[in-house]
Amino acid sequence: MYRIYIIEDDRGIADAISDASELWGLEPHIAQDFRSVFEDFSAVSPHLVLLDISLPFFDGYYWCREIRKVSKVPIIFISSASDNMNIIMAMNMGADDFVSKPFDINVLISKIQALLRRSYDFTSDFAVLNHRGAALNTGDNTLSYGGTQIELTKNEYRILLTLMQNKGKTVSREKLMNALWQTDSFIDDNTLTVNVNRLRKKLDSAGLSDFIETKFGLGYIIS
């Protein structure tokens, strides 16, 4: 199910989009605190963002720039400020489409579905997983945070990929070991610990402290 993050301060419009999205099998999330849009974006890890221009605290252009620093997630602007200058600014900042208010909700849903198909149906191997401002690009196996790229070894990438794909769930050591070595042969349990500790040090150095939590006797979790 594709997750849609709706950054719209008109609650009536946001609710209408949310209701229509659910009818078409999408999973909508509406921004609640417009001071922490980026934190919510990282927590939701959406497949597509709907973004108004006029918002409390910071405008949509600001949030578009912040999202684009770490993610290539499709972004559709929805705004009544639909003059040519605003449309050009939105597209230049990384938007994929612009829908003018007032709009037909069915037309908007059609645009969302078309953009999701173009972005994921044929390029699903190149999705970007987001958490706490960190973006794991499955196309080139890199991690980005704070505008910088963090180099990962093959094992470090597989550990992060498995944990981020199961965000909020404890991943057993056995599952991680299988993801790393994909074998039924005996692997020293300490080898996984060494790999996780090296990854943690790399994340800590980049400013991502406590990114991976240990659930003693169970495994690891990104929550």
Tab-separated table of N, CA and C in Angstrom, residues 13-164:
chain	number	residue	atom	x	y	z
A	13	ILE	N	-9.794	20.394	3.122
A	13	ILE	CA	-9.168	19.878	1.909
A	13	ILE	C	-8.348	18.633	2.227
A	14	ALA	N	-7.588	18.699	3.326
A	14	ALA	CA	-6.750	17.559	3.708
A	14	ALA	C	-7.598	16.312	3.962
A	15	ASP	N	-8.714	16.487	4.674
A	15	ASP	CA	-9.586	15.346	4.968
A	15	ASP	C	-10.223	14.782	3.689
A	16	ALA	N	-10.603	15.679	2.771
A	16	ALA	CA	-11.207	15.227	1.513
A	16	ALA	C	-10.210	14.397	0.709
A	17	ILE	N	-8.958	14.857	0.657
A	17	ILE	CA	-7.920	14.106	-0.053
A	17	ILE	C	-7.674	12.769	0.638
A	18	SER	N	-7.644	12.801	1.973
A	18	SER	CA	-7.409	11.580	2.745
A	18	SER	C	-8.507	10.553	2.496
A	19	ASP	N	-9.756	11.004	2.542
A	19	ASP	CA	-10.878	10.082	2.332
A	19	ASP	C	-10.847	9.465	0.931
A	20	ALA	N	-10.591	10.314	-0.075
A	20	ALA	CA	-10.536	9.819	-1.451
A	20	ALA	C	-9.371	8.853	-1.641
A	21	SER	N	-8.240	9.153	-0.998
A	21	SER	CA	-7.065	8.279	-1.105
A	21	SER	C	-7.365	6.897	-0.555
A	22	GLU	N	-8.028	6.850	0.592
A	22	GLU	CA	-8.355	5.563	1.203
A	22	GLU	C	-9.285	4.744	0.314
A	23	LEU	N	-10.217	5.430	-0.354
A	23	LEU	CA	-11.139	4.723	-1.240
A	23	LEU	C	-10.400	4.042	-2.384
A	24	TRP	N	-9.265	4.613	-2.767
A	24	TRP	CA	-8.486	4.054	-3.878
A	24	TRP	C	-7.321	3.184	-3.383
A	25	GLY	N	-7.374	2.783	-2.121
A	25	GLY	CA	-6.397	1.840	-1.610
A	25	GLY	C	-5.065	2.437	-1.225
A	26	LEU	N	-5.028	3.756	-1.002
A	26	LEU	CA	-3.801	4.412	-0.571
A	26	LEU	C	-3.833	4.605	0.947
A	27	GLU	N	-2.676	4.856	1.528
A	27	GLU	CA	-2.579	5.066	2.980
A	27	GLU	C	-2.193	6.517	3.248
A	28	PRO	N	-3.190	7.382	3.535
A	28	PRO	CA	-2.886	8.812	3.719
A	28	PRO	C	-2.437	9.145	5.135
A	29	HIS	N	-1.532	10.107	5.234
A	29	HIS	CA	-1.095	10.659	6.519
A	29	HIS	C	-1.149	12.180	6.395
A	30	ILE	N	-1.861	12.832	7.304
A	30	ILE	CA	-2.019	14.285	7.256
A	30	ILE	C	-1.064	14.938	8.244
A	31	ALA	N	-0.345	15.971	7.804
A	31	ALA	CA	0.555	16.713	8.684
A	31	ALA	C	-0.243	17.343	9.816
A	32	GLN	N	0.236	17.190	11.041
A	32	GLN	CA	-0.464	17.715	12.209
A	32	GLN	C	0.229	18.950	12.786
A	33	ASP	N	1.544	18.914	12.864
A	33	ASP	CA	2.324	20.007	13.438
A	33	ASP	C	3.196	20.596	12.335
A	34	PHE	N	2.883	21.820	11.913
A	34	PHE	CA	3.589	22.404	10.775
A	34	PHE	C	4.959	22.969	11.151
A	35	ARG	N	5.350	22.775	12.402
A	35	ARG	CA	6.725	23.104	12.783
A	35	ARG	C	7.636	21.879	12.666
A	36	SER	N	7.037	20.697	12.561
A	36	SER	CA	7.845	19.470	12.518
A	36	SER	C	7.482	18.624	11.306
A	37	VAL	N	7.260	19.281	10.184
A	37	VAL	CA	6.890	18.568	8.957
A	37	VAL	C	7.968	17.575	8.549
A	38	PHE	N	9.227	17.972	8.652
A	38	PHE	CA	10.302	17.094	8.200
A	38	PHE	C	10.420	15.860	9.085
A	39	GLU	N	10.232	16.057	10.406
A	39	GLU	CA	10.285	14.915	11.313
A	39	GLU	C	9.153	13.931	10.998
A	40	ASP	N	7.968	14.469	10.717
A	40	ASP	CA	6.845	13.605	10.358
A	40	ASP	C	7.101	12.898	9.029
A	41	PHE	N	7.697	13.622	8.077
A	41	PHE	CA	8.033	13.023	6.789
A	41	PHE	C	8.947	11.817	6.992
A	42	SER	N	9.941	11.975	7.849
A	42	SER	CA	10.880	10.879	8.096
A	42	SER	C	10.191	9.703	8.765
A	43	ALA	N	9.261	10.003	9.672
A	43	ALA	CA	8.566	8.932	10.381
A	43	ALA	C	7.602	8.173	9.464
A	44	VAL	N	6.899	8.908	8.611
A	44	VAL	CA	5.929	8.288	7.701
A	44	VAL	C	6.627	7.534	6.577
A	45	SER	N	7.756	8.071	6.108
A	45	SER	CA	8.476	7.513	4.963
A	45	SER	C	7.525	7.306	3.783
A	46	PRO	N	6.912	8.397	3.288
A	46	PRO	CA	5.867	8.267	2.267
A	46	PRO	C	6.416	7.922	0.892
A	47	HIS	N	5.528	7.401	0.048
A	47	HIS	CA	5.871	7.144	-1.347
A	47	HIS	C	5.585	8.368	-2.210
A	48	LEU	N	4.768	9.311	-1.690
A	48	LEU	CA	4.438	10.529	-2.439
A	48	LEU	C	4.015	11.598	-1.449
A	49	VAL	N	4.360	12.851	-1.767
A	49	VAL	CA	4.024	13.988	-0.907
A	49	VAL	C	3.131	14.961	-1.671
A	50	LEU	N	2.031	15.383	-1.013
A	50	LEU	CA	1.187	16.466	-1.512
A	50	LEU	C	1.491	17.686	-0.660
A	51	LEU	N	1.822	18.797	-1.302
A	51	LEU	CA	2.381	19.929	-0.561
A	51	LEU	C	1.766	21.248	-1.000
A	52	ASP	N	1.159	21.966	-0.030
A	52	ASP	CA	0.631	23.297	-0.297
A	52	ASP	C	1.781	24.300	-0.226
A	53	ILE	N	1.611	25.471	-0.846
A	53	ILE	CA	2.632	26.510	-0.778
A	53	ILE	C	2.477	27.331	0.494
A	54	SER	N	1.274	27.828	0.746
A	54	SER	CA	1.017	28.681	1.911
A	54	SER	C	0.743	27.819	3.135
A	55	LEU	N	1.701	27.811	4.066
A	55	LEU	CA	1.592	26.996	5.271
A	55	LEU	C	2.036	27.811	6.482
A	56	PRO	N	1.612	27.434	7.681
A	56	PRO	CA	2.099	28.119	8.880
A	56	PRO	C	3.594	27.885	9.082
A	57	PHE	N	4.280	28.874	9.641
A	57	PHE	CA	5.687	28.803	10.029
A	57	PHE	C	6.638	28.826	8.826
A	58	PHE	N	6.602	27.817	7.966
A	58	PHE	CA	7.455	27.759	6.783
A	58	PHE	C	6.590	27.407	5.578
A	59	ASP	N	6.903	28.004	4.425
A	59	ASP	CA	6.078	27.720	3.252
A	59	ASP	C	6.470	26.394	2.596
A	60	GLY	N	5.668	25.994	1.617
A	60	GLY	CA	5.900	24.720	0.956
A	60	GLY	C	7.238	24.637	0.238
A	61	TYR	N	7.729	25.777	-0.253
A	61	TYR	CA	9.020	25.771	-0.938
A	61	TYR	C	10.134	25.351	0.022
A	62	TYR	N	10.037	25.848	1.258
A	62	TYR	CA	11.045	25.490	2.266
A	62	TYR	C	11.045	23.980	2.502
A	63	TRP	N	9.839	23.425	2.704
A	63	TRP	CA	9.779	21.988	2.990
A	63	TRP	C	10.172	21.160	1.780
A	64	CYS	N	9.873	21.646	0.588
A	64	CYS	CA	10.296	20.939	-0.620
A	64	CYS	C	11.821	20.868	-0.690
A	65	ARG	N	12.483	21.987	-0.387
A	65	ARG	CA	13.954	21.998	-0.396
A	65	ARG	C	14.517	21.030	0.638
A	66	GLU	N	13.908	21.025	1.839
A	66	GLU	CA	14.397	20.142	2.893
A	66	GLU	C	14.228	18.669	2.516
A	67	ILE	N	13.096	18.327	1.951
A	67	ILE	CA	12.854	16.942	1.533
A	67	ILE	C	13.808	16.535	0.422
A	68	ARG	N	14.033	17.449	-0.525
A	68	ARG	CA	14.902	17.129	-1.661
A	68	ARG	C	16.362	16.945	-1.254
A	69	LYS	N	16.756	17.433	-0.087
A	69	LYS	CA	18.131	17.231	0.383
A	69	LYS	C	18.405	15.758	0.671
A	70	VAL	N	17.323	15.005	1.004
A	70	VAL	CA	17.524	13.621	1.426
A	70	VAL	C	16.723	12.606	0.627
A	71	SER	N	15.793	13.061	-0.224
A	71	SER	CA	14.892	12.093	-0.855
A	71	SER	C	14.468	12.538	-2.251
A	72	LYS	N	14.243	11.546	-3.105
A	72	LYS	CA	13.705	11.782	-4.441
A	72	LYS	C	12.228	11.415	-4.521
A	73	VAL	N	11.567	11.339	-3.367
A	73	VAL	CA	10.156	10.973	-3.323
A	73	VAL	C	9.344	11.916	-4.216
A	74	PRO	N	8.374	11.416	-4.977
A	74	PRO	CA	7.554	12.291	-5.826
A	74	PRO	C	6.803	13.340	-4.990
A	75	ILE	N	6.789	14.576	-5.484
A	75	ILE	CA	6.126	15.684	-4.792
A	75	ILE	C	5.162	16.367	-5.758
A	76	ILE	N	3.902	16.518	-5.318
A	76	ILE	CA	2.919	17.272	-6.082
A	76	ILE	C	2.512	18.490	-5.260
A	77	PHE	N	2.703	19.688	-5.814
A	77	PHE	CA	2.214	20.898	-5.163
A	77	PHE	C	0.727	21.046	-5.439
A	78	ILE	N	-0.040	21.433	-4.415
A	78	ILE	CA	-1.458	21.750	-4.577
A	78	ILE	C	-1.655	23.147	-3.991
A	79	SER	N	-2.003	24.116	-4.828
A	79	SER	CA	-2.050	25.495	-4.340
A	79	SER	C	-2.954	26.362	-5.203
A	80	SER	N	-3.544	27.381	-4.572
A	80	SER	CA	-4.312	28.388	-5.308
A	80	SER	C	-3.389	29.442	-5.904
A	81	ALA	N	-2.140	29.464	-5.434
A	81	ALA	CA	-1.142	30.378	-5.997
A	81	ALA	C	-0.578	29.738	-7.260
A	82	SER	N	-1.412	29.717	-8.295
A	82	SER	CA	-1.083	28.929	-9.487
A	82	SER	C	-0.668	29.778	-10.679
A	83	ASP	N	-0.115	30.959	-10.407
A	83	ASP	CA	0.403	31.753	-11.515
A	83	ASP	C	1.671	31.100	-12.039
A	84	ASN	N	2.083	31.513	-13.213
A	84	ASN	CA	3.233	30.878	-13.867
A	84	ASN	C	4.489	30.913	-13.011
A	85	MET	N	4.722	32.017	-12.286
A	85	MET	CA	5.934	32.138	-11.479
A	85	MET	C	5.980	31.076	-10.384
A	86	ASN	N	4.858	30.870	-9.691
A	86	ASN	CA	4.830	29.866	-8.619
A	86	ASN	C	4.974	28.455	-9.168
A	87	ILE	N	4.359	28.199	-10.308
A	87	ILE	CA	4.490	26.874	-10.913
A	87	ILE	C	5.937	26.612	-11.312
A	88	ILE	N	6.573	27.616	-11.916
A	88	ILE	CA	7.974	27.472	-12.323
A	88	ILE	C	8.869	27.270	-11.106
A	89	MET	N	8.643	28.049	-10.039
A	89	MET	CA	9.446	27.905	-8.815
A	89	MET	C	9.294	26.511	-8.230
A	90	ALA	N	8.055	26.017	-8.194
A	90	ALA	CA	7.808	24.690	-7.627
A	90	ALA	C	8.547	23.613	-8.407
A	91	MET	N	8.457	23.680	-9.726
A	91	MET	CA	9.110	22.664	-10.555
A	91	MET	C	10.634	22.760	-10.454
A	92	ASN	N	11.150	23.992	-10.377
A	92	ASN	CA	12.597	24.171	-10.263
A	92	ASN	C	13.136	23.676	-8.931
A	93	MET	N	12.297	23.666	-7.907
A	93	MET	CA	12.732	23.206	-6.585
A	93	MET	C	12.611	21.700	-6.429
A	94	GLY	N	12.112	21.027	-7.460
A	94	GLY	CA	12.086	19.572	-7.410
A	94	GLY	C	10.721	18.941	-7.418
A	95	ALA	N	9.650	19.767	-7.588
A	95	ALA	CA	8.308	19.174	-7.657
A	95	ALA	C	8.155	18.373	-8.945
A	96	ASP	N	7.294	17.369	-8.898
A	96	ASP	CA	7.033	16.532	-10.071
A	96	ASP	C	5.764	16.951	-10.801
A	97	ASP	N	4.885	17.659	-10.100
A	97	ASP	CA	3.634	18.108	-10.721
A	97	ASP	C	3.067	19.251	-9.888
A	98	PHE	N	2.117	19.982	-10.473
A	98	PHE	CA	1.483	21.114	-9.796
A	98	PHE	C	-0.005	21.062	-10.123
A	99	VAL	N	-0.847	21.037	-9.073
A	99	VAL	CA	-2.300	21.010	-9.249
A	99	VAL	C	-2.883	22.282	-8.644
A	100	SER	N	-3.658	23.009	-9.440
A	100	SER	CA	-4.222	24.281	-8.992
A	100	SER	C	-5.510	24.075	-8.211
A	101	LYS	N	-5.668	24.835	-7.127
A	101	LYS	CA	-6.922	24.871	-6.384
A	101	LYS	C	-7.847	25.910	-7.021
A	102	PRO	N	-9.155	25.658	-7.027
A	102	PRO	CA	-9.827	24.416	-6.618
A	102	PRO	C	-9.628	23.328	-7.656
A	103	PHE	N	-9.616	22.089	-7.217
A	103	PHE	CA	-9.381	20.983	-8.142
A	103	PHE	C	-10.459	19.924	-7.968
A	104	ASP	N	-10.609	19.099	-8.989
A	104	ASP	CA	-11.505	17.952	-8.923
A	104	ASP	C	-10.742	16.833	-8.216
A	105	ILE	N	-11.304	16.309	-7.120
A	105	ILE	CA	-10.597	15.314	-6.323
A	105	ILE	C	-10.255	14.077	-7.142
A	106	ASN	N	-11.110	13.716	-8.094
A	106	ASN	CA	-10.840	12.537	-8.921
A	106	ASN	C	-9.668	12.772	-9.868
A	107	VAL	N	-9.542	14.010	-10.353
A	107	VAL	CA	-8.401	14.347	-11.198
A	107	VAL	C	-7.113	14.274	-10.386
A	108	LEU	N	-7.156	14.776	-9.151
A	108	LEU	CA	-5.974	14.719	-8.293
A	108	LEU	C	-5.571	13.276	-8.026
A	109	ILE	N	-6.540	12.435	-7.690
A	109	ILE	CA	-6.233	11.025	-7.425
A	109	ILE	C	-5.630	10.362	-8.667
A	110	SER	N	-6.147	10.710	-9.847
A	110	SER	CA	-5.604	10.153	-11.095
A	110	SER	C	-4.154	10.568	-11.285
A	111	LYS	N	-3.848	11.831	-10.965
A	111	LYS	CA	-2.461	12.306	-11.078
A	111	LYS	C	-1.557	11.589	-10.078
A	112	ILE	N	-2.072	11.385	-8.854
A	112	ILE	CA	-1.305	10.667	-7.839
A	112	ILE	C	-0.999	9.248	-8.309
A	113	GLN	N	-2.010	8.557	-8.804
A	113	GLN	CA	-1.825	7.176	-9.256
A	113	GLN	C	-0.847	7.102	-10.426
A	114	ALA	N	-0.952	8.043	-11.356
A	114	ALA	CA	-0.056	8.042	-12.514
A	114	ALA	C	1.387	8.271	-12.083
A	115	LEU	N	1.597	9.197	-11.138
A	115	LEU	CA	2.952	9.485	-10.675
A	115	LEU	C	3.520	8.317	-9.879
A	116	LEU	N	2.681	7.660	-9.092
A	116	LEU	CA	3.135	6.477	-8.358
A	116	LEU	C	3.543	5.361	-9.318
A	117	ARG	N	2.755	5.174	-10.381
A	117	ARG	CA	3.109	4.138	-11.371
A	117	ARG	C	4.450	4.450	-12.024
A	118	ARG	N	4.618	5.700	-12.425
A	118	ARG	CA	5.882	6.077	-13.085
A	118	ARG	C	7.072	5.953	-12.138
A	119	SER	N	6.838	6.243	-10.871
A	119	SER	CA	7.950	6.285	-9.916
A	119	SER	C	8.319	4.921	-9.353
A	120	TYR	N	7.337	4.014	-9.251
A	120	TYR	CA	7.596	2.765	-8.536
A	120	TYR	C	7.329	1.500	-9.341
A	121	ASP	N	6.310	1.485	-10.173
A	121	ASP	CA	5.988	0.252	-10.879
A	121	ASP	C	7.142	-0.256	-11.735
A	122	PHE	N	7.878	0.673	-12.348
A	122	PHE	CA	8.961	0.276	-13.239
A	122	PHE	C	10.335	0.534	-12.646
A	123	THR	N	10.387	1.133	-11.464
A	123	THR	CA	11.678	1.431	-10.834
A	123	THR	C	11.646	1.061	-9.361
A	124	SER	N	10.945	-0.025	-9.033
A	124	SER	CA	10.808	-0.385	-7.633
A	124	SER	C	12.142	-0.723	-6.980
A	125	ASP	N	13.128	-1.078	-7.786
A	125	ASP	CA	14.438	-1.384	-7.217
A	125	ASP	C	15.174	-0.128	-6.779
A	126	PHE	N	14.602	1.048	-7.038
A	126	PHE	CA	15.296	2.286	-6.740
A	126	PHE	C	14.510	3.147	-5.748
A	127	ALA	N	13.792	2.495	-4.859
A	127	ALA	CA	13.051	3.229	-3.839
A	127	ALA	C	14.024	3.830	-2.830
A	128	VAL	N	13.564	4.877	-2.140
A	128	VAL	CA	14.354	5.514	-1.094
A	128	VAL	C	13.612	5.339	0.218
A	129	LEU	N	14.285	4.766	1.215
A	129	LEU	CA	13.705	4.573	2.538
A	129	LEU	C	14.193	5.687	3.446
A	130	ASN	N	13.262	6.333	4.163
A	130	ASN	CA	13.605	7.493	4.978
A	130	ASN	C	13.311	7.247	6.445
A	131	HIS	N	14.180	7.769	7.319
A	131	HIS	CA	13.939	7.718	8.760
A	131	HIS	C	14.839	8.742	9.442
A	132	ARG	N	14.222	9.581	10.288
A	132	ARG	CA	14.947	10.601	11.058
A	132	ARG	C	15.852	11.469	10.171
A	133	GLY	N	15.408	11.750	8.969
A	133	GLY	CA	16.180	12.603	8.076
A	133	GLY	C	17.239	11.863	7.278
A	134	ALA	N	17.413	10.570	7.556
A	134	ALA	CA	18.373	9.755	6.802
A	134	ALA	C	17.636	9.070	5.655
A	135	ALA	N	18.269	9.020	4.496
A	135	ALA	CA	17.650	8.433	3.305
A	135	ALA	C	18.538	7.324	2.756
A	136	LEU	N	17.992	6.113	2.715
A	136	LEU	CA	18.720	4.965	2.172
A	136	LEU	C	18.247	4.733	0.747
A	137	ASN	N	19.141	4.963	-0.208
A	137	ASN	CA	18.807	4.810	-1.623
A	137	ASN	C	19.135	3.387	-2.051
A	138	THR	N	18.071	2.636	-2.420
A	138	THR	CA	18.282	1.238	-2.796
A	138	THR	C	18.792	1.085	-4.226
A	139	GLY	N	18.895	2.218	-4.942
A	139	GLY	CA	19.427	2.153	-6.297
A	139	GLY	C	20.941	2.087	-6.316
A	140	ASP	N	21.564	2.950	-5.474
A	140	ASP	CA	23.036	2.962	-5.454
A	140	ASP	C	23.603	2.532	-4.101
A	141	ASN	N	22.732	2.007	-3.217
A	141	ASN	CA	23.161	1.458	-1.916
A	141	ASN	C	23.882	2.484	-1.045
A	142	THR	N	23.410	3.732	-1.075
A	142	THR	CA	24.049	4.788	-0.283
A	142	THR	C	23.083	5.331	0.755
A	143	LEU	N	23.641	5.935	1.798
A	143	LEU	CA	22.859	6.586	2.839
A	143	LEU	C	23.214	8.068	2.855
A	144	SER	N	22.173	8.917	2.850
A	144	SER	CA	22.380	10.357	2.886
A	144	SER	C	21.781	10.929	4.154
A	145	TYR	N	22.499	11.894	4.735
A	145	TYR	CA	21.999	12.556	5.940
A	145	TYR	C	22.638	13.936	6.054
A	146	GLY	N	21.791	14.941	6.287
A	146	GLY	CA	22.305	16.296	6.461
A	146	GLY	C	23.044	16.826	5.260
A	147	GLY	N	22.646	16.379	4.071
A	147	GLY	CA	23.284	16.864	2.857
A	147	GLY	C	24.580	16.167	2.497
A	148	THR	N	24.977	15.175	3.279
A	148	THR	CA	26.203	14.437	2.976
A	148	THR	C	25.883	12.962	2.745
A	149	GLN	N	26.739	12.306	1.993
A	149	GLN	CA	26.560	10.895	1.670
A	149	GLN	C	27.474	10.051	2.542
A	150	ILE	N	26.893	9.020	3.155
A	150	ILE	CA	27.634	8.144	4.047
A	150	ILE	C	27.946	6.849	3.314
A	151	GLU	N	29.213	6.536	3.182
A	151	GLU	CA	29.611	5.323	2.475
A	151	GLU	C	29.311	4.090	3.321
A	152	LEU	N	28.716	3.091	2.701
A	152	LEU	CA	28.366	1.859	3.407
A	152	LEU	C	29.035	0.658	2.748
A	153	THR	N	29.468	-0.292	3.568
A	153	THR	CA	29.929	-1.556	3.013
A	153	THR	C	28.702	-2.375	2.613
A	154	LYS	N	28.923	-3.484	1.913
A	154	LYS	CA	27.818	-4.327	1.489
A	154	LYS	C	27.021	-4.819	2.693
A	155	ASN	N	27.718	-5.264	3.731
A	155	ASN	CA	27.024	-5.768	4.913
A	155	ASN	C	26.278	-4.660	5.650
A	156	GLU	N	26.891	-3.484	5.755
A	156	GLU	CA	26.238	-2.361	6.430
A	156	GLU	C	24.956	-1.969	5.700
A	157	TYR	N	25.017	-1.957	4.381
A	157	TYR	CA	23.825	-1.625	3.593
A	157	TYR	C	22.730	-2.653	3.835
A	158	ARG	N	23.065	-3.931	3.833
A	158	ARG	CA	22.048	-4.973	4.010
A	158	ARG	C	21.429	-4.915	5.405
A	159	ILE	N	22.240	-4.593	6.407
A	159	ILE	CA	21.703	-4.451	7.762
A	159	ILE	C	20.693	-3.311	7.807
A	160	LEU	N	21.087	-2.141	7.279
A	160	LEU	CA	20.189	-0.984	7.288
A	160	LEU	C	18.933	-1.228	6.470
A	161	LEU	N	19.105	-1.837	5.305
A	161	LEU	CA	17.958	-2.111	4.442
A	161	LEU	C	16.942	-2.991	5.161
A	162	THR	N	17.413	-4.060	5.780
A	162	THR	CA	16.508	-4.983	6.470
A	162	THR	C	15.802	-4.297	7.632
A	163	LEU	N	16.547	-3.497	8.406
A	163	LEU	CA	15.951	-2.816	9.556
A	163	LEU	C	14.966	-1.731	9.122
A	164	MET	N	15.306	-0.968	8.073
A	164	MET	CA	14.423	0.106	7.631
A	164	MET	C	13.189	-0.433	6.924
